[in-house]
mmCIF file of C-alpha atoms in Angstrom:
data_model
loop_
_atom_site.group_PDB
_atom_site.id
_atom_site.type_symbol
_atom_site.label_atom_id
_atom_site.label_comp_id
_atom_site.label_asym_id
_atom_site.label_seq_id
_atom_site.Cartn_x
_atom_site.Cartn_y
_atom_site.Cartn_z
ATOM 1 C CA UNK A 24 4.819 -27.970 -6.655
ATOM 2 C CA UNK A 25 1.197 -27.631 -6.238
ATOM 3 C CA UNK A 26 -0.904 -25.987 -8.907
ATOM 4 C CA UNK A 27 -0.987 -22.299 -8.942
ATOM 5 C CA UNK A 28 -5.159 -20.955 -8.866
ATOM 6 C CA UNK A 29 -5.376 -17.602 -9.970
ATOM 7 C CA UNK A 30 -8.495 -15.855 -8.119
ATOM 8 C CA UNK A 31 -9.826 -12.276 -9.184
ATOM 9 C CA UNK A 32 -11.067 -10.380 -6.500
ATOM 10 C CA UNK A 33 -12.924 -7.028 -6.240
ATOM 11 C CA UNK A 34 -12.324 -3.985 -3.700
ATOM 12 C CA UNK A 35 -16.011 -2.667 -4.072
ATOM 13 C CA UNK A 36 -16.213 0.543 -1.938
ATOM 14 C CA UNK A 37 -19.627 2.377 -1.689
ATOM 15 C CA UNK A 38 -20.026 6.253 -1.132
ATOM 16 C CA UNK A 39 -18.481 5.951 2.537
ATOM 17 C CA UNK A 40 -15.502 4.565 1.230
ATOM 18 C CA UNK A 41 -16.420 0.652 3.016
ATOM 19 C CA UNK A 42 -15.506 -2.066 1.157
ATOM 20 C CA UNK A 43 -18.093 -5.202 0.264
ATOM 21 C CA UNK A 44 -17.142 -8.302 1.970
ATOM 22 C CA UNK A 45 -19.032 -12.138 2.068
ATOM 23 C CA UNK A 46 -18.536 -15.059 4.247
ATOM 24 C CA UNK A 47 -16.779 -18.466 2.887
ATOM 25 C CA UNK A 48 -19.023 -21.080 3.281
ATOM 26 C CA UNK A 49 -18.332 -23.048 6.258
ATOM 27 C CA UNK A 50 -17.260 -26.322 4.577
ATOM 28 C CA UNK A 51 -15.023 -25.013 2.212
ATOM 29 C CA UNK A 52 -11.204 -24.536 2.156
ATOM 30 C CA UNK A 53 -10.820 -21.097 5.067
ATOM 31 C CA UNK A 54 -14.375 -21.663 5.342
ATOM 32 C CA UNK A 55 -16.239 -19.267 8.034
ATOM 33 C CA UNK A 56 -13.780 -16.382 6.966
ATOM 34 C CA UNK A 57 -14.486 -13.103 5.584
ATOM 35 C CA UNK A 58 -13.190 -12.412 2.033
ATOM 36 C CA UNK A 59 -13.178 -10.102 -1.219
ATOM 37 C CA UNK A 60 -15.341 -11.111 -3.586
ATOM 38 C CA UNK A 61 -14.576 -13.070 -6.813
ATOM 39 C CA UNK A 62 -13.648 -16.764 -7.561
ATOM 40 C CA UNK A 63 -11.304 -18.582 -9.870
ATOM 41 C CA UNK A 64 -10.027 -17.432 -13.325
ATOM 42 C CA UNK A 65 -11.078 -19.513 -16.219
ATOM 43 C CA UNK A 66 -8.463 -21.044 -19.026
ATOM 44 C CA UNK A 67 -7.942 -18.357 -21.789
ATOM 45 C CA UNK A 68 -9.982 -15.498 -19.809
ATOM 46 C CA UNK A 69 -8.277 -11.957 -19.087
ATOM 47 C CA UNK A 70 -8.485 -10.693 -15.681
ATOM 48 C CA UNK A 71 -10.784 -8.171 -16.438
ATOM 49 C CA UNK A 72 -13.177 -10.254 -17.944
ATOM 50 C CA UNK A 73 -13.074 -13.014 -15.416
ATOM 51 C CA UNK A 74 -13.332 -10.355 -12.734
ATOM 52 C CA UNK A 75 -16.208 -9.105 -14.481
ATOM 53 C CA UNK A 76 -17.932 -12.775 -14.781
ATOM 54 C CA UNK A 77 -17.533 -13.893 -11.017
ATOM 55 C CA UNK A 78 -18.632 -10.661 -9.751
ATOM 56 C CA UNK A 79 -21.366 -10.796 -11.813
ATOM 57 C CA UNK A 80 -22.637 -14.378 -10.614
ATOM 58 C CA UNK A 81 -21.556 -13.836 -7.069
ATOM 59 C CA UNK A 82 -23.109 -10.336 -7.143
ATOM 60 C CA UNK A 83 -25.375 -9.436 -9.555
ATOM 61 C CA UNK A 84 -23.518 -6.396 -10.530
ATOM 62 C CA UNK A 85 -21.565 -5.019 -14.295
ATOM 63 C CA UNK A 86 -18.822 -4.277 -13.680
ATOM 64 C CA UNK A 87 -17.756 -1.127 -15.492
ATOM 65 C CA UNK A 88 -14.411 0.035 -14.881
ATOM 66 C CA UNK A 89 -11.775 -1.172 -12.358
ATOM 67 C CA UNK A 90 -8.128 -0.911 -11.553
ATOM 68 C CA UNK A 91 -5.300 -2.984 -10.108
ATOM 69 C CA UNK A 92 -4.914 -3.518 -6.680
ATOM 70 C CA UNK A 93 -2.289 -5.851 -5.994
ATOM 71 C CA UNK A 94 -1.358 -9.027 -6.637
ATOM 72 C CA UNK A 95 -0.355 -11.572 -3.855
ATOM 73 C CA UNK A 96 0.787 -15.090 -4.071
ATOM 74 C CA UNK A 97 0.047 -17.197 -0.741
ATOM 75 C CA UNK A 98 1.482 -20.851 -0.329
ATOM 76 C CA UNK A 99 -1.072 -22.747 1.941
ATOM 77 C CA UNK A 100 0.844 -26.032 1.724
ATOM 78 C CA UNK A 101 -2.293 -27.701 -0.143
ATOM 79 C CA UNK A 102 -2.260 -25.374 -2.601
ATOM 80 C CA UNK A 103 -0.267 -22.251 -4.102
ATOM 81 C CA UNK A 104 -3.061 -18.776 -4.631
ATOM 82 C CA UNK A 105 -2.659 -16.254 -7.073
ATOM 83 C CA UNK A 106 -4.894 -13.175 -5.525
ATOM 84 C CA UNK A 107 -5.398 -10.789 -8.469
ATOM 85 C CA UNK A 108 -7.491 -7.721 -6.370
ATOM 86 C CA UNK A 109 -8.524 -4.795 -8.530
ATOM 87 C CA UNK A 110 -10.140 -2.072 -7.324
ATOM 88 C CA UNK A 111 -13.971 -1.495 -8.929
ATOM 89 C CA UNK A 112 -14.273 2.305 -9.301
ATOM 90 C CA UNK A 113 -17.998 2.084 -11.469
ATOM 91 C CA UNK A 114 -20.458 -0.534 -11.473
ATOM 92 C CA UNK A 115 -24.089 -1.205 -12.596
ATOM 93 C CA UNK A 116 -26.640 -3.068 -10.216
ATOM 94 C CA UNK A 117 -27.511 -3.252 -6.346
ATOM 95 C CA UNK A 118 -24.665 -5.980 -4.800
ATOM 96 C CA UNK A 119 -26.564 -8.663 -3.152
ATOM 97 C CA UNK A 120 -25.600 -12.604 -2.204
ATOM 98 C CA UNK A 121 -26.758 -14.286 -5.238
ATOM 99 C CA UNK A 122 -25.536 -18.145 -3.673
ATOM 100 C CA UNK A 123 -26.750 -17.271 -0.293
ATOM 101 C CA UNK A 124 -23.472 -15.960 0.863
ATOM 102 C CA UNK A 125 -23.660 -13.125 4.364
ATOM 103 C CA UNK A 126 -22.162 -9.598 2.945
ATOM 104 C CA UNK A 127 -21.335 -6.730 4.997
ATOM 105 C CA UNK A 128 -19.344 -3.157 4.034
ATOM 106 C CA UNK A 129 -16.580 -2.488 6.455
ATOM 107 C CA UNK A 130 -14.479 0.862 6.676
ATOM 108 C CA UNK A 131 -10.909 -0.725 5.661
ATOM 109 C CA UNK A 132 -9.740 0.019 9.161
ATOM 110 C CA UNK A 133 -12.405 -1.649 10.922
ATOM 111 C CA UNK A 134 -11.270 -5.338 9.170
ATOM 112 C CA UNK A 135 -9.845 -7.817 11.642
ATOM 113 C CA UNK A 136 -6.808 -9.456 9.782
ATOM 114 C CA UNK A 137 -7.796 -12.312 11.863
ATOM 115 C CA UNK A 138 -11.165 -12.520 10.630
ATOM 116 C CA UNK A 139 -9.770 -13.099 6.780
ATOM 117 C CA UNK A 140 -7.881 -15.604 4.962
ATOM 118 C CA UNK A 141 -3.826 -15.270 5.668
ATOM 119 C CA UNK A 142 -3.723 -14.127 1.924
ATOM 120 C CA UNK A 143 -6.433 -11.280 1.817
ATOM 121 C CA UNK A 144 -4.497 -9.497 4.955
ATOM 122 C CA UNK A 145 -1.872 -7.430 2.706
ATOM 123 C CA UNK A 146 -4.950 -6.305 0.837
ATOM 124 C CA UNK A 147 -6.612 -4.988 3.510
ATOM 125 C CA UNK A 148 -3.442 -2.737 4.325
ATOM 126 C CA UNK A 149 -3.182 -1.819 0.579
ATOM 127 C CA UNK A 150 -7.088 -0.400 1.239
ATOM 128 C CA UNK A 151 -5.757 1.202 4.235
ATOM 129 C CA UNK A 152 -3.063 3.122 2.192
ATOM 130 C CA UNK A 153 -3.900 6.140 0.038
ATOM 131 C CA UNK A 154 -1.813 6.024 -3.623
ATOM 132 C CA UNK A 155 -0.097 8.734 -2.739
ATOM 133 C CA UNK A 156 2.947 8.939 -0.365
ATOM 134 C CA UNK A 157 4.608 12.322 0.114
ATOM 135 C CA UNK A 158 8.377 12.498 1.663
ATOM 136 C CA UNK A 159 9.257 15.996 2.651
ATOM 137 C CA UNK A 160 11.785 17.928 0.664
ATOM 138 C CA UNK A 161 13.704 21.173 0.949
ATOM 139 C CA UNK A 162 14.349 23.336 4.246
ATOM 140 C CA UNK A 163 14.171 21.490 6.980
ATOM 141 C CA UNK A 164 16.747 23.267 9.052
ATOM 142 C CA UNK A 165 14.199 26.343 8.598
ATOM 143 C CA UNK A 166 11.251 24.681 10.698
ATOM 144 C CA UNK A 167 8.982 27.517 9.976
ATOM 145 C CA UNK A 168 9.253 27.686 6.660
ATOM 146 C CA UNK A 169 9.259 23.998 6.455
ATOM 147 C CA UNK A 170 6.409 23.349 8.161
ATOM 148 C CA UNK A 171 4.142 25.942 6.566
ATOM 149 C CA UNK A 172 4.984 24.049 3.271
ATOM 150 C CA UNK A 173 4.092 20.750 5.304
ATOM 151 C CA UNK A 174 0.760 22.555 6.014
ATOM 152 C CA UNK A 175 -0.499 23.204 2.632
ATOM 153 C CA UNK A 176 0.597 20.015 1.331
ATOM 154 C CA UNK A 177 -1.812 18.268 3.934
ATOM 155 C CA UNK A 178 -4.560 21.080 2.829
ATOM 156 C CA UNK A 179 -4.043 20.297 -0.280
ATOM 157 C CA UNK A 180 -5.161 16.604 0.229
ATOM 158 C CA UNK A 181 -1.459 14.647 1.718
ATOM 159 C CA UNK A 182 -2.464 12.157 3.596
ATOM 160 C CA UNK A 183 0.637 9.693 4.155
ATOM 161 C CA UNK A 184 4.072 11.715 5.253
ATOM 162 C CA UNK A 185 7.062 10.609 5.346
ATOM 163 C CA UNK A 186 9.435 13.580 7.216
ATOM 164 C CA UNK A 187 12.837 12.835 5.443
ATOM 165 C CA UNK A 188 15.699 15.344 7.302
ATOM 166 C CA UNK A 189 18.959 13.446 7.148
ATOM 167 C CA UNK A 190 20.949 16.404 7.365
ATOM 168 C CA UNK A 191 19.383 17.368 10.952
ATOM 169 C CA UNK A 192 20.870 16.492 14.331
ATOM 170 C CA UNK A 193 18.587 13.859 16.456
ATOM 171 C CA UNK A 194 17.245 16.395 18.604
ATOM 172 C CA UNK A 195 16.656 19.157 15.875
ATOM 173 C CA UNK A 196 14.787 16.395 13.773
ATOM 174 C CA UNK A 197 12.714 15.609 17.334
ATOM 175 C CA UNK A 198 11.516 19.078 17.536
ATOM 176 C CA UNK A 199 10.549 18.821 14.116
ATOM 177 C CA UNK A 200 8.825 15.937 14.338
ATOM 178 C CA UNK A 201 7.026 16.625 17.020
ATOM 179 C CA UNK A 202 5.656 19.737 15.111
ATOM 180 C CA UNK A 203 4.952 17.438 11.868
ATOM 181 C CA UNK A 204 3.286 15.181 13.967
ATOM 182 C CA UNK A 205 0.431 18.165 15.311
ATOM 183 C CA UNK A 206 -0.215 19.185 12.029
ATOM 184 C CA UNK A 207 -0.651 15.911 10.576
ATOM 185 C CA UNK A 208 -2.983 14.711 13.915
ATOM 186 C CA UNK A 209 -4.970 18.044 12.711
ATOM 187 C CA UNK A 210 -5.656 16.810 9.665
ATOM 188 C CA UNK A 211 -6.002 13.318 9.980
ATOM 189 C CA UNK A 212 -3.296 12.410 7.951
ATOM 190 C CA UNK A 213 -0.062 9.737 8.482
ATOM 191 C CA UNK A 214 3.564 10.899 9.773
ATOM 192 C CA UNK A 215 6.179 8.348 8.988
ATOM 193 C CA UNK A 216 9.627 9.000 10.471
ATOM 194 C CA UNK A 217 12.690 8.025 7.982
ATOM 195 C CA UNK A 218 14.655 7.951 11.046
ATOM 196 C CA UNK A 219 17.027 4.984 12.466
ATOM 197 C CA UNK A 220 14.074 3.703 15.294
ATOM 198 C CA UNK A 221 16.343 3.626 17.823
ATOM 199 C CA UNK A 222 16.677 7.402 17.775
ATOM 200 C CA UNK A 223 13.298 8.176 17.566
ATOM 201 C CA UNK A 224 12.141 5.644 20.035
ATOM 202 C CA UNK A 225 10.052 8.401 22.621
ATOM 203 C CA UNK A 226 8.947 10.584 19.032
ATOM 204 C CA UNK A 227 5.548 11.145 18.094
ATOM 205 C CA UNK A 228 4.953 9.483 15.035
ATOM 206 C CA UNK A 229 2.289 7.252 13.241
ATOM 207 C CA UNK A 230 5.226 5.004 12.006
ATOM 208 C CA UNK A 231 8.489 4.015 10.846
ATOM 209 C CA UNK A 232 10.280 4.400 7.300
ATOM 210 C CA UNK A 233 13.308 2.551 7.041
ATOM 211 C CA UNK A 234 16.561 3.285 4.867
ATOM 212 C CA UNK A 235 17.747 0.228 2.813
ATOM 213 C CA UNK A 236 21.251 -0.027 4.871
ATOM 214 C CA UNK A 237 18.815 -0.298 8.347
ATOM 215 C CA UNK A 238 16.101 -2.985 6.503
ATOM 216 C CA UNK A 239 18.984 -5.320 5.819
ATOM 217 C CA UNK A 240 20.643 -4.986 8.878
ATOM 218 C CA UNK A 241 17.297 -5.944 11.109
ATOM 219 C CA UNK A 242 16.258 -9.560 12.304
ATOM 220 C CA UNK A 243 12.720 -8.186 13.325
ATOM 221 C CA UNK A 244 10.643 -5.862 13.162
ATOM 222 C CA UNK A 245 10.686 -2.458 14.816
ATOM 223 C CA UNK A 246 8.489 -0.654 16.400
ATOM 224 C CA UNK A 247 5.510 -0.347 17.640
ATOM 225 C CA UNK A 248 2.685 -3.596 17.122
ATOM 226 C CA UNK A 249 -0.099 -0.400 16.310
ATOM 227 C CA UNK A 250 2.041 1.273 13.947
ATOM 228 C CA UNK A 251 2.884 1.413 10.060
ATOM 229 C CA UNK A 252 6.366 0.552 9.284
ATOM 230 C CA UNK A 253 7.863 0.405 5.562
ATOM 231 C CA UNK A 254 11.073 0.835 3.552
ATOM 232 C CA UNK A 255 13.080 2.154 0.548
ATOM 233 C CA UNK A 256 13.865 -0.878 -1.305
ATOM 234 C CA UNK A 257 15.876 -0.951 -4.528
ATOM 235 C CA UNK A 258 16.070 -4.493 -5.709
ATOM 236 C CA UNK A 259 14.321 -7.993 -5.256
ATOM 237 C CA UNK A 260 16.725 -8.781 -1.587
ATOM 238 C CA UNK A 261 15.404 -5.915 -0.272
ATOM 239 C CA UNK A 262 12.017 -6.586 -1.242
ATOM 240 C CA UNK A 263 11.892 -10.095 -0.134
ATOM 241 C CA UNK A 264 13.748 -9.046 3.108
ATOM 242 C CA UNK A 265 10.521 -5.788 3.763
ATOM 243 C CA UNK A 266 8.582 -9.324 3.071
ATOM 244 C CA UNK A 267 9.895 -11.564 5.560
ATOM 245 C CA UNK A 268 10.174 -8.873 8.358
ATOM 246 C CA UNK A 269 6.150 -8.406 8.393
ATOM 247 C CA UNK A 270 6.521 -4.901 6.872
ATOM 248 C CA UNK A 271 3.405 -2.796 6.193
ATOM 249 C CA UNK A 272 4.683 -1.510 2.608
ATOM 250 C CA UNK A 273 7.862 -0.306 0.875
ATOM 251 C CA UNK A 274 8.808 1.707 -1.541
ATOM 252 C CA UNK A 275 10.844 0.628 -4.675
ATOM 253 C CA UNK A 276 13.034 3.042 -6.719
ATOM 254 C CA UNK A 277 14.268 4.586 -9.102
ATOM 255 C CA UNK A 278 11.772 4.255 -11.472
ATOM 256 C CA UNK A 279 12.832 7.181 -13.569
ATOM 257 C CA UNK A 280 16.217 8.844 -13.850
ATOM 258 C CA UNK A 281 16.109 11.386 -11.072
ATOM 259 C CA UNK A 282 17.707 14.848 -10.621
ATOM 260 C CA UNK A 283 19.050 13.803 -7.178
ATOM 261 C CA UNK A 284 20.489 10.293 -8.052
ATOM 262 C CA UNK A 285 21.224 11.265 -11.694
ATOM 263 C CA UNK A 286 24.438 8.166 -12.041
ATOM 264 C CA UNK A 287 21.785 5.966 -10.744
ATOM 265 C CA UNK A 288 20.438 3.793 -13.387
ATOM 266 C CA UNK A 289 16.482 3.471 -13.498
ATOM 267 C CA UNK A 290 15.023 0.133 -13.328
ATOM 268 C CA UNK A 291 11.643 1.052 -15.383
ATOM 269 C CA UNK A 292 8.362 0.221 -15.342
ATOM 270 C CA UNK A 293 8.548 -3.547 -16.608
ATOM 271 C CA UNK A 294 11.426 -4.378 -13.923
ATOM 272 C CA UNK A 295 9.434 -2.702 -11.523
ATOM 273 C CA UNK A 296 6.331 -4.814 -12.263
ATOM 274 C CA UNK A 297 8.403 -7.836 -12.314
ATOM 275 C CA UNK A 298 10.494 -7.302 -8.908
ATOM 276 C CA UNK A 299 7.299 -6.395 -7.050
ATOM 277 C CA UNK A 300 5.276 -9.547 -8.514
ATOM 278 C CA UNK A 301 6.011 -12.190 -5.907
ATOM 279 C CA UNK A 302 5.907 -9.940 -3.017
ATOM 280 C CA UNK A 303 3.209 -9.321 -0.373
ATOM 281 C CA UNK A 304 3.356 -5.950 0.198
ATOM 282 C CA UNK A 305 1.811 -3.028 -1.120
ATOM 283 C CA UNK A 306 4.816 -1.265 -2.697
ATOM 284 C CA UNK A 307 5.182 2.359 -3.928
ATOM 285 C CA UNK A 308 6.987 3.231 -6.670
ATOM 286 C CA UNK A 309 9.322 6.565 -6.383
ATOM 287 C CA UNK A 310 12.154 8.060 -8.460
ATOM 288 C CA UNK A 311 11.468 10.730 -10.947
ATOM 289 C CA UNK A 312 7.638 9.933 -10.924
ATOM 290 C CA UNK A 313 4.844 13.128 -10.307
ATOM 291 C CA UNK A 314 1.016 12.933 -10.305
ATOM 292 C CA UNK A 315 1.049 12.389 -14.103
ATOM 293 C CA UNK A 316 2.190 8.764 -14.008
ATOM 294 C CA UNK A 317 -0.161 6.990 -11.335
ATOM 295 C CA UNK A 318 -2.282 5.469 -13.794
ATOM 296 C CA UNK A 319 0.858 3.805 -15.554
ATOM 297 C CA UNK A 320 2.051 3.150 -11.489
ATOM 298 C CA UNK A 321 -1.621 1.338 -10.941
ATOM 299 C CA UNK A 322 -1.040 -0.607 -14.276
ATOM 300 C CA UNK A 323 2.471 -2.028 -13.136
ATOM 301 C CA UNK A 324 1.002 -3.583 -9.977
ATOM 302 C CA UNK A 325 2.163 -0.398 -7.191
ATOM 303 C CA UNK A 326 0.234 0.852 -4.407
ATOM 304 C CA UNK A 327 1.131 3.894 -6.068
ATOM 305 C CA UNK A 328 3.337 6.426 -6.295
ATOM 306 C CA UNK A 329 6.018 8.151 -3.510
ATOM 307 C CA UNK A 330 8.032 11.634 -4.429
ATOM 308 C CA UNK A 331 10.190 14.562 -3.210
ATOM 309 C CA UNK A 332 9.896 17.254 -6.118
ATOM 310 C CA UNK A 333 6.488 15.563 -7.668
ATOM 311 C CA UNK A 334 4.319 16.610 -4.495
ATOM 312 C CA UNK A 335 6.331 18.476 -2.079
ATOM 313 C CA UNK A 336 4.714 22.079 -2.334
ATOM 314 C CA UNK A 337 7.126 25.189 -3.701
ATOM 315 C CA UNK A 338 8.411 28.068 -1.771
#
């Protein structure tokens, strides 16, 4: 097995929300690639501080306060990465190429996977995602009343949907997708359809959520090449299965016991942190979970958090 070399990197955003990126030296291993900041962790030293050292030699900035990101292990045959990306929310200093190294912002979805190593590509779609994921709750079979709830959840900031109507027939969920799918384009925000894809094949959408029972039952991915596509996930198969697929995300649950699964047993933030470790995807974590607990969400390695009751406005 070939050594493991845990890297820090740092998603450094300025006011317009682009993210800091340098060039690999030509002659080096993925040389002439773009990349996050940061270098090699040192024997004995915590994340924090080493991402605090190499960003501080490569950049010339203090780093001080940051967040996880995610973490993603990449095998390149020669040698086995550790990516440890956190998130720098406050620094000291101007960044600038202290070894001579090109650096350019870029918005998030402006970054060519292409362009970057195989292993920085999930973090670009974790910079793409917002850390909060609402799936729509009660009264779907009363569109209007339904969607005006829809409407001040995206005023109120919602920027990833996920429209969750089991209980509605394929063409009444069609209408009311189609009417999710306006407001959200008004607002800029994200409609995922929880949907089996070949139902909603010809419905306007911004991407696919998939049910467990449909993730495990595909050979490929679905959809469209242009579009997000996740799914719910509740143990390590299913997670290495959203994995091999080429999913955008998923969503792991239940974190906490849950009023509408209340015999299921909750997995908790340590399994959680442990099931989502060696996969590379951003991964939500849902199930009993509101606003309260994103910090503890960031600490346990998730993209964030995903809920019903937590975010879904009141009648």
């Amino acid at each position: 097995m070939p050594e493991i070399i845990h890297v820090m990197a740092g998603a450094i955003a300025d006011a317009s929300g682009r993210i800091l990126v340098g060039k690999r030296p030509d002659h080096v291993h993925q040389g002439g690639l773009w990349e996050f900041p940061g270098g090699k962790l040192e024997p004995g030293e915590s994340p924090e501080a080493g991402l605090t050292r190499e960003l501080a030699e490569e950049l010339g900035i203090q780093v001080r306060a940051s967040r996880p990101l995610i973490r993603v292990h990449h095998d390149y045959g020669d040698r086995h990465i550790l990516l440890d990306v956190h998130r720098v929310e406050d620094y000291a200093g101007v960044p600038h190429g202290r070894e001579g190294q090109p650096l350019d912002w870029l918005a998030p979805e402006e970054m060519d996977p292409a362009a970057f190593p195989a292993a920085d590509r999930p973090i670009i779609t974790a910079l793409r995602l917002p850390p909060l994921m609402l799936i729509t709750g009660e009264e779907p079979d009363r569109p209007d009343a339904f969607l005006a709830r829809l409407g001040r959840a995206l005023e109120a900031g919602a920027r990833l949907v996920q429209l969750r109507a089991h209980q509605l027939s394929a063409n009444d969920y069609a209408h009311l997708a189609q009417a999710a799918f306006d407001l959200c384009e008004r607002k800029g925000s994200t409609l995922l359809l929880n949907r089996n894809p070949a139902e909603v094949a010809n419905v306007a959408r911004h991407g696919l959520h998939l049910n467990s029972r449909v993730l495990m039952g595909l050979s490929e991915r679905p959809g469209r090449s242009n579009e997000l596509v996740g799914a719910s996930c509740h143990d390590p198969a299913q997670l290495a299965q959203a994995a091999e697929l080429g999913l955008d995300y998923a969503l792991l649950s239940p974190v906490k016991p849950t009023a509408s699964h209340p015999e299921t047993k909750p997995i908790g933030w340590e399994t959680f942190a442990a099931w989502i470790d060696p996969v590379p995807l951003p991964v939500y974590a849902l199930g009993g979970l509101t606003t309260d607990d994103l910090n503890d969400a960031f600490q346990h390695g998730a993209q964030g958090i995903a809920a019903i009751r937590g975010l879904w406005p009141q009648s």
